[in-house]
Short mmCIF file of C-alpha atoms in Angstrom, two decimals:
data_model
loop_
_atom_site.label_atom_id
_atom_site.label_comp_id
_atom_site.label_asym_id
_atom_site.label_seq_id
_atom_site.Cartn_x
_atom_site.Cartn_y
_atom_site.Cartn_z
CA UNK A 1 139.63 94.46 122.36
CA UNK A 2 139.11 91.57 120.17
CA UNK A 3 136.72 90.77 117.40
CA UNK A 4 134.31 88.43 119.41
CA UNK A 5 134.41 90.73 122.36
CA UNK A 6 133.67 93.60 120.04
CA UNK A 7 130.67 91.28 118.59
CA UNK A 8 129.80 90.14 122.74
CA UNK A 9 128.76 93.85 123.04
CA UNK A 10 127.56 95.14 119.49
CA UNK A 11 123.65 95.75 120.48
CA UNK A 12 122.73 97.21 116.84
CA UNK A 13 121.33 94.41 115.65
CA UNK A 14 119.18 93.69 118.31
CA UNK A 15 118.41 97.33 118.51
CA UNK A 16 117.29 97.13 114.80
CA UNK A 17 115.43 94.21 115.37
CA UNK A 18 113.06 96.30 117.78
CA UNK A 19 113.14 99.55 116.75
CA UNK A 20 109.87 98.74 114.65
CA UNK A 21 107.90 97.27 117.26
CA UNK A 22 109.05 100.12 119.61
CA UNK A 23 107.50 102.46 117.16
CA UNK A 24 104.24 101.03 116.92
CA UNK A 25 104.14 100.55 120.48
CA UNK A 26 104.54 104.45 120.97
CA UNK A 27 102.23 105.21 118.22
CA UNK A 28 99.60 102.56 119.85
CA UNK A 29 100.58 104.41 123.50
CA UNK A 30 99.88 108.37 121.93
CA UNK A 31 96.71 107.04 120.39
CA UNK A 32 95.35 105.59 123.77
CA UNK A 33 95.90 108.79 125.79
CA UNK A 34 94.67 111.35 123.39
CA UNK A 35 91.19 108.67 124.07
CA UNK A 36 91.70 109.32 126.97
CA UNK A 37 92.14 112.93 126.75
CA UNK A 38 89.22 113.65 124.42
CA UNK A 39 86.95 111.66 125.01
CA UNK A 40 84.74 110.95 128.61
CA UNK A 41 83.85 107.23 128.12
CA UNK A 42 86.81 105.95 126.43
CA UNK A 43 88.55 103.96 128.89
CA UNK A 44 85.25 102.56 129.84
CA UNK A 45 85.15 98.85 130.81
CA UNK A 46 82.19 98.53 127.65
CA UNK A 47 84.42 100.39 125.10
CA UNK A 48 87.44 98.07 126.23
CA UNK A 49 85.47 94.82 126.40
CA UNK A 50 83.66 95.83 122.84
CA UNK A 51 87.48 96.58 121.47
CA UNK A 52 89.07 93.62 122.53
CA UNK A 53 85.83 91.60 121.59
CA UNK A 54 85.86 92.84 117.79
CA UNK A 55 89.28 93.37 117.66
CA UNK A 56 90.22 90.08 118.34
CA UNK A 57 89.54 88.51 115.22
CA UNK A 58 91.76 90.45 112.91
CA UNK A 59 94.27 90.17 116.08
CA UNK A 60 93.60 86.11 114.96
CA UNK A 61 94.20 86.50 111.20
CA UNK A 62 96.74 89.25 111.23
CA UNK A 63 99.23 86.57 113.04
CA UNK A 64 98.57 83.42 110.91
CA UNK A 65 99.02 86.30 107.67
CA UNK A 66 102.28 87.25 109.54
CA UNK A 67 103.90 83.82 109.53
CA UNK A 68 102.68 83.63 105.63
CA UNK A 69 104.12 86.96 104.92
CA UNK A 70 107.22 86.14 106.29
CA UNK A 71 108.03 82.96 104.02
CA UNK A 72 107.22 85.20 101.24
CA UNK A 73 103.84 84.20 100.39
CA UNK A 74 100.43 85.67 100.77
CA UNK A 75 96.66 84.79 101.92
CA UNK A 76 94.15 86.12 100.44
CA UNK A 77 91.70 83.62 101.82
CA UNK A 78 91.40 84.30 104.97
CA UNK A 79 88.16 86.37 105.40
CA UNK A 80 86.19 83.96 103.40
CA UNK A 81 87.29 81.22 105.22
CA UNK A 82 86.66 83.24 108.50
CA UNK A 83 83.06 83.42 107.33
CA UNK A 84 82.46 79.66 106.06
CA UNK A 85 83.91 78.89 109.65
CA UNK A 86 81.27 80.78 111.23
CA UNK A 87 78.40 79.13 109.57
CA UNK A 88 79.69 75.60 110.27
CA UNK A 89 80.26 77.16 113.85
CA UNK A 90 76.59 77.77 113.93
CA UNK A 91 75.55 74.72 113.12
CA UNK A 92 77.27 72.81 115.60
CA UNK A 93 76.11 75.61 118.13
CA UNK A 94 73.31 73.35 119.43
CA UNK A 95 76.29 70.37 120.32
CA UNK A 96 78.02 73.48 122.72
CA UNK A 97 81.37 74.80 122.41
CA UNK A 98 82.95 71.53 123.31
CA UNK A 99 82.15 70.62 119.49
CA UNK A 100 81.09 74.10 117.76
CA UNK A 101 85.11 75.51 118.44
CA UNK A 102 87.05 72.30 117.50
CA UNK A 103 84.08 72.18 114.39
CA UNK A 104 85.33 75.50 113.21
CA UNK A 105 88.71 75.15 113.65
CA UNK A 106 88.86 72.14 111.79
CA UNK A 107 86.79 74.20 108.73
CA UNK A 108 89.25 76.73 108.98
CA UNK A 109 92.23 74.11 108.93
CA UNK A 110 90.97 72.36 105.82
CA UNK A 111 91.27 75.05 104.02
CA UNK A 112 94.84 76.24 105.39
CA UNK A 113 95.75 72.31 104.08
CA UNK A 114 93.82 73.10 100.70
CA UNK A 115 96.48 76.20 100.41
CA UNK A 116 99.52 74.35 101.21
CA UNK A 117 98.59 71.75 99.21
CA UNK A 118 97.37 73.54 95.77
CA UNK A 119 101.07 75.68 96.65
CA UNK A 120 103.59 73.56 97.19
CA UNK A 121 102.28 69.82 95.62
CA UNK A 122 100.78 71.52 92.23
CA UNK A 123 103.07 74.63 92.36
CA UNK A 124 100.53 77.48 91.64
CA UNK A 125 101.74 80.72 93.36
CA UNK A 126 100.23 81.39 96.73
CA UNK A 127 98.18 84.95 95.04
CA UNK A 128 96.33 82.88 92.23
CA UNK A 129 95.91 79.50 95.01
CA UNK A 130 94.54 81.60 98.06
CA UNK A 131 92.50 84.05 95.65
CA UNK A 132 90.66 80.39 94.10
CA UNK A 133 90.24 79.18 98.10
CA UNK A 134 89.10 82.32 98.80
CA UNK A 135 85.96 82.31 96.12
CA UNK A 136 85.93 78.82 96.93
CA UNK A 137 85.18 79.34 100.79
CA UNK A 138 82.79 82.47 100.00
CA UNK A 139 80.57 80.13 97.59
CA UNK A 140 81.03 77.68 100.14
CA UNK A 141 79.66 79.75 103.06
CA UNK A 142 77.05 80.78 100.64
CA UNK A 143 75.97 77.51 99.92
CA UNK A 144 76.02 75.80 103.29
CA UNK A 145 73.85 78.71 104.62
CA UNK A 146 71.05 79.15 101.60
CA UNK A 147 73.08 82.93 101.57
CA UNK A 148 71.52 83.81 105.26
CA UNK A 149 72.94 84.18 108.43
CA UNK A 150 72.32 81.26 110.51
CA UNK A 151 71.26 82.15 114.49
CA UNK A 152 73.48 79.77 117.16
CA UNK A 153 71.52 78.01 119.76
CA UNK A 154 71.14 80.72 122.77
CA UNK A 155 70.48 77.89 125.05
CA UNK A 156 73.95 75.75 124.88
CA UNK A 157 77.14 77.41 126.39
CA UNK A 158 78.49 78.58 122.47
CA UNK A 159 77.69 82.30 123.46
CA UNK A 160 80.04 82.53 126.24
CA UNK A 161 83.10 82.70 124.09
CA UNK A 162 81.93 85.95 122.46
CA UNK A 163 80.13 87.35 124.98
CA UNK A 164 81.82 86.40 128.31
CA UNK A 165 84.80 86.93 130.45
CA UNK A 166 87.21 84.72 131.95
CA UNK A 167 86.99 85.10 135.75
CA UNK A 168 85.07 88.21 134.91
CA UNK A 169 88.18 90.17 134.24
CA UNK A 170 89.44 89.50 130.36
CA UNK A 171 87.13 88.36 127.32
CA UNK A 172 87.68 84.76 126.70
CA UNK A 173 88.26 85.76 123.08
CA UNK A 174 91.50 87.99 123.76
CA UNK A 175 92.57 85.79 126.49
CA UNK A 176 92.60 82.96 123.90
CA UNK A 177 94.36 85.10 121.41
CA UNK A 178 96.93 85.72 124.04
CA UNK A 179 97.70 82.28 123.75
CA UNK A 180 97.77 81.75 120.14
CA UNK A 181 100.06 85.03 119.57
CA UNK A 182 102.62 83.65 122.23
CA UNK A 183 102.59 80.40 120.69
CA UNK A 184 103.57 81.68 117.35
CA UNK A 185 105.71 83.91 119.11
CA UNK A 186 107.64 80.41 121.00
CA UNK A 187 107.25 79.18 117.32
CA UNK A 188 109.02 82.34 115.24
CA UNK A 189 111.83 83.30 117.77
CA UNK A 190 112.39 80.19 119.88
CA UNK A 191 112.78 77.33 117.52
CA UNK A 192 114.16 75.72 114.48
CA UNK A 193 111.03 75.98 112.62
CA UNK A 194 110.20 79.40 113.12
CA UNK A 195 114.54 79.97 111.68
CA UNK A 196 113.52 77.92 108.19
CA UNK A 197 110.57 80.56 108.20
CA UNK A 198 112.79 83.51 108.18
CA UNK A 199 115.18 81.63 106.08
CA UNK A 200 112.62 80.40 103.11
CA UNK A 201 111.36 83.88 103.15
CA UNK A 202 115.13 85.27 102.58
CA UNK A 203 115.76 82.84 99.86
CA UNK A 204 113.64 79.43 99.06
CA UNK A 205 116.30 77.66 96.69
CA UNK A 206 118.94 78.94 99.17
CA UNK A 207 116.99 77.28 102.08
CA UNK A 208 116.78 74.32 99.94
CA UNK A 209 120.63 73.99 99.08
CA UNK A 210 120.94 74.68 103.09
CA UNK A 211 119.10 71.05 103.64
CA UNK A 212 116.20 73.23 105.57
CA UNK A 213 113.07 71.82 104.87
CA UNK A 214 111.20 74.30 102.94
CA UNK A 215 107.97 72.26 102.27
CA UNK A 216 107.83 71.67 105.93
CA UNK A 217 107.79 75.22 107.41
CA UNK A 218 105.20 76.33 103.95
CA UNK A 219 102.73 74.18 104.97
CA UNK A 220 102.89 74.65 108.55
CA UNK A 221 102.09 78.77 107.38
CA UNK A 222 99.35 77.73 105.58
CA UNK A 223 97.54 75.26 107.90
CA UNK A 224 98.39 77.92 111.28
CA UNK A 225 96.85 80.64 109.07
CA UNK A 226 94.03 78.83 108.00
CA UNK A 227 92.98 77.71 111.83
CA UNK A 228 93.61 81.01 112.74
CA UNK A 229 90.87 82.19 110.49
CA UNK A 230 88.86 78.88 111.30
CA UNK A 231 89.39 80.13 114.99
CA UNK A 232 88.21 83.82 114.14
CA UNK A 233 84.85 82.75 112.21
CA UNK A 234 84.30 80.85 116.09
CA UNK A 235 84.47 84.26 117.68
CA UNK A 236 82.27 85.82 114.91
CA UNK A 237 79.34 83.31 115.41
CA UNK A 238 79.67 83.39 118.98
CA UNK A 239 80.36 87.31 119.61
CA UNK A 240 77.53 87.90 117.11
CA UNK A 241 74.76 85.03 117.93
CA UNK A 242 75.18 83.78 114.77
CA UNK A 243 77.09 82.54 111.38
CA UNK A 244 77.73 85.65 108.85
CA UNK A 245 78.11 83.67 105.09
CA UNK A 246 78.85 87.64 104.15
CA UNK A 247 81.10 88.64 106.15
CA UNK A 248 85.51 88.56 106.16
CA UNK A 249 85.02 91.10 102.74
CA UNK A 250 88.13 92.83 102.86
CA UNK A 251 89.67 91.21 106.23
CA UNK A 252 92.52 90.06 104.94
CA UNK A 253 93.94 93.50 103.35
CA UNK A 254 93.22 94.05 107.42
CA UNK A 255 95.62 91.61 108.43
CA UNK A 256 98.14 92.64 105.52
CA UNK A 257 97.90 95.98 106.90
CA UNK A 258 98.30 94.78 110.13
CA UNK A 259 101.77 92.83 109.06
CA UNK A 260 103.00 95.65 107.03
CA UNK A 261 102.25 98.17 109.97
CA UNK A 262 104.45 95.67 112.42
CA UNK A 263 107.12 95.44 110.00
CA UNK A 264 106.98 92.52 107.89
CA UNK A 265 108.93 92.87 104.95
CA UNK A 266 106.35 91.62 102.00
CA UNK A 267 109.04 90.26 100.18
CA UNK A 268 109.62 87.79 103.35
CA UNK A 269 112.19 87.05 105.48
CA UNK A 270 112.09 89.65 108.50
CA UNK A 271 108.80 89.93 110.51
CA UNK A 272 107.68 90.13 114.45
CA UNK A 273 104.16 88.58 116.10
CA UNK A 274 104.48 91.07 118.89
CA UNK A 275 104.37 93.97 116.42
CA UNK A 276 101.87 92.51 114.15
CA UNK A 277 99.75 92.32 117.43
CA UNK A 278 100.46 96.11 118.44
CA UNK A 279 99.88 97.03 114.50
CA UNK A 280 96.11 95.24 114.65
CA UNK A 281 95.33 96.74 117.76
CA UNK A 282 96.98 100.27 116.69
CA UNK A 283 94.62 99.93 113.61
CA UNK A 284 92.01 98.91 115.42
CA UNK A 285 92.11 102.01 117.55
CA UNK A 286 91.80 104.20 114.94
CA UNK A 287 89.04 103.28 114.11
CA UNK A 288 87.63 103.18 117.19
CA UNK A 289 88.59 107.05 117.91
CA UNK A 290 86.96 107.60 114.40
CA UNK A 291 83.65 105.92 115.53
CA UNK A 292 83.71 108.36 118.72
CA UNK A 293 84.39 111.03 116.56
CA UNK A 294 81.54 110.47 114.75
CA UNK A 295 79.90 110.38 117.83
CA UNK A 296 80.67 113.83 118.63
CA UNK A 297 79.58 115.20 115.64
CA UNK A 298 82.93 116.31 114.74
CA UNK A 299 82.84 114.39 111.51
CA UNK A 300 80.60 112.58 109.46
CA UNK A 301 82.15 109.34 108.09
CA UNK A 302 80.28 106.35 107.13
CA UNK A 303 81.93 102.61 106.95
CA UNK A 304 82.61 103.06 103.15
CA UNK A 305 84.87 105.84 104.05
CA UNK A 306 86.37 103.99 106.61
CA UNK A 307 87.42 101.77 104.10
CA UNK A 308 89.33 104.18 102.26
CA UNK A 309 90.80 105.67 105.26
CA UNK A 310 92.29 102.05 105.77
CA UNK A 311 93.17 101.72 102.19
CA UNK A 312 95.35 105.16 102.20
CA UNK A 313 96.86 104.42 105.20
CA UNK A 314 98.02 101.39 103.79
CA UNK A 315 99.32 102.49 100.48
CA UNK A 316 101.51 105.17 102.71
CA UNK A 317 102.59 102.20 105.21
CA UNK A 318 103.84 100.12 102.19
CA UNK A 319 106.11 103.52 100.67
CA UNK A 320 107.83 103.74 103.86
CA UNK A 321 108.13 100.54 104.05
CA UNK A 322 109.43 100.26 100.45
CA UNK A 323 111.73 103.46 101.48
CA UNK A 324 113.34 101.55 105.11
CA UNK A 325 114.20 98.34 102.93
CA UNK A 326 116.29 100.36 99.96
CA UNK A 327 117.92 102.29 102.52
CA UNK A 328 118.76 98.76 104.58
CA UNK A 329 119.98 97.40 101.27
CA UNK A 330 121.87 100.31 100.22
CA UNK A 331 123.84 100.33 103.81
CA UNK A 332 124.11 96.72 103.66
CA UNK A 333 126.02 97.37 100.58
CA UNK A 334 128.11 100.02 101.64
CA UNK A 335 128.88 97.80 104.75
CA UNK A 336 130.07 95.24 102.48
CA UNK A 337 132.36 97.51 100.77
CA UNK A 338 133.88 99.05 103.68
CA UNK A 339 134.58 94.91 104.79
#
């Protein structure tokens, strides 16, 4: 048998391309029946719908963070700019959702531009430029709202994105992030742009010598992360009646963990939106069994220890991660050799 028959039928690659999301998916499967298993109102439609609800933000910020991620940058704005969207989402509450969702999409957008631009036109590295947009967008939200939340107007149709469900089945707010992960999905594995993404995060000035254009697919991380967020502070004004200037503390280490748990190489290059998805909701879930633990009286663990519950679990994710990528590299060597 030839060479390019022998290639025709070689699945490794693709096997190793979903042998992450695969595990995630199982973890996120074991998870959801020991719920089930332990606990009598778990698969209730309210603990779903409540889930999915809350969920779906980080869901929203976890993708635009994977597309950053994988062009070997970071965000560290997001939260903040989740939470300045959410106030200017409240304020346009009274206009309806026709103008309150575009309004904080737009907020959320600005900001992704203000990233892309302070990165690639003035050259600062993407930690120092997202850490200054991200006090910038927390004075901001601070500013805009006199540092209080701001209530939405109950009587225009705003609420119904956080509190309703489409054809009284799915919440409008994970049916909508349905959409936006499969679009960045079409984006990452279905077109040119999504290739220069992988390829800038593998190696910039390489990309550049290649004639990709670099600039191009940076920005286009930036400003898809950025409405993502803008998109998220929607569903936190409307899920919670009203804008939260202090919330998105510590939401994007969520979506970083999120990433890291799907995959994503931190250093760029390699990355997957459906396992970013299934890492959100896995972490999500964990959570959630926590909170029902609690519940029970089993334990006794309040939100600050929830936060370092996260903050292990994501020092151990990034060692194993660290650990997969020497051993790739190290066989990737020994590959080359044996060529």
């Amino acid at each position: 048998m030839n060479s390019a028959t022998d290639n025709l039928f070689d699945l490794r690659p693709l096997l190793r391309g979903s042998g992450q999301t695969v595990g995630v998916f199982l973890a996120l499967i074991c998870l959801i029946v020991f719920g089930l298993m332990r606990y009598e109102n778990f698969g209730g439609a309210y603990n779903i719908a409540s889930f999915l609800n809350y969920n779906a933000m980080f869901i929203l910020i976890s993708i635009g963070m994977c597309l950053v991620i994988i062009t070997g940058g970071i965000d560290l704005s997001v939260g903040s700019v989740a939470a300045f969207s959410s106030v200017c989402a409240a304020y346009l509450s009274p206009y309806g959702l026709q103008v309150a969702l575009p309004g904080g999409i737009l907020a959320g957008l600005g900001f992704g531009a203000l990233n892309a631009f302070i990165i690639l036109a003035l050259r600062v590295p993407p930690f120092i430029a997202t850490l200054a947009t991200l006090l910038a967008a927390k004075g901001g939200s601070l500013v805009l709202s006199g540092a209080e939340t701001i209530a939405v107007d109950w009587s225009s149709n705003f609420t119904r994105l956080g509190m309703e469900k489409a054809f009284d089945v799915v919440p409008w707010s994970i049916l909508i992030v349905l959409l936006v992960a499969v679009f960045a999905w079409v984006v990452l594995e279905r077109s040119s742009l999504g290739r220069t993404l992988l390829a800038v995060g593998g190696g910039e000035e390489a990309s550049s010598l290649m004639g990709l254009e670099v600039g191009r697919a940076k920005a286009f991380a930036y400003l898809f992360s950025g409405a993502c967020a803008g998109l998220a502070g929607v569903f936190l004004a409307s899920g919670f009646g009203a804008g939260q200037p202090l919330e998105g503390v510590g939401w994007e280490l969520s979506a970083i963990a999120s990433v890291v748990v799907g995959g994503t190489l931190l250093t760029g290059g390699l990355g997957s939106i459906t396992a970013t998805v299934i890492g959100a909701l896995l972490l999500g879930l964990v959570f959630n069994i926590l909170n029902f633990e609690n519940g029970r009286g089993t334990i006794s663990l309040s939100a600050y220890w929830q936060q370092v519950i996260r903050g292990a679990f994501l020092f151990l994710v990034i060692l194993l991660q660290m650990r997969v990528a020497k051993r790739r590299t190290v066989t990737g060597m020994q590959l080359e050799k044996a060529e």
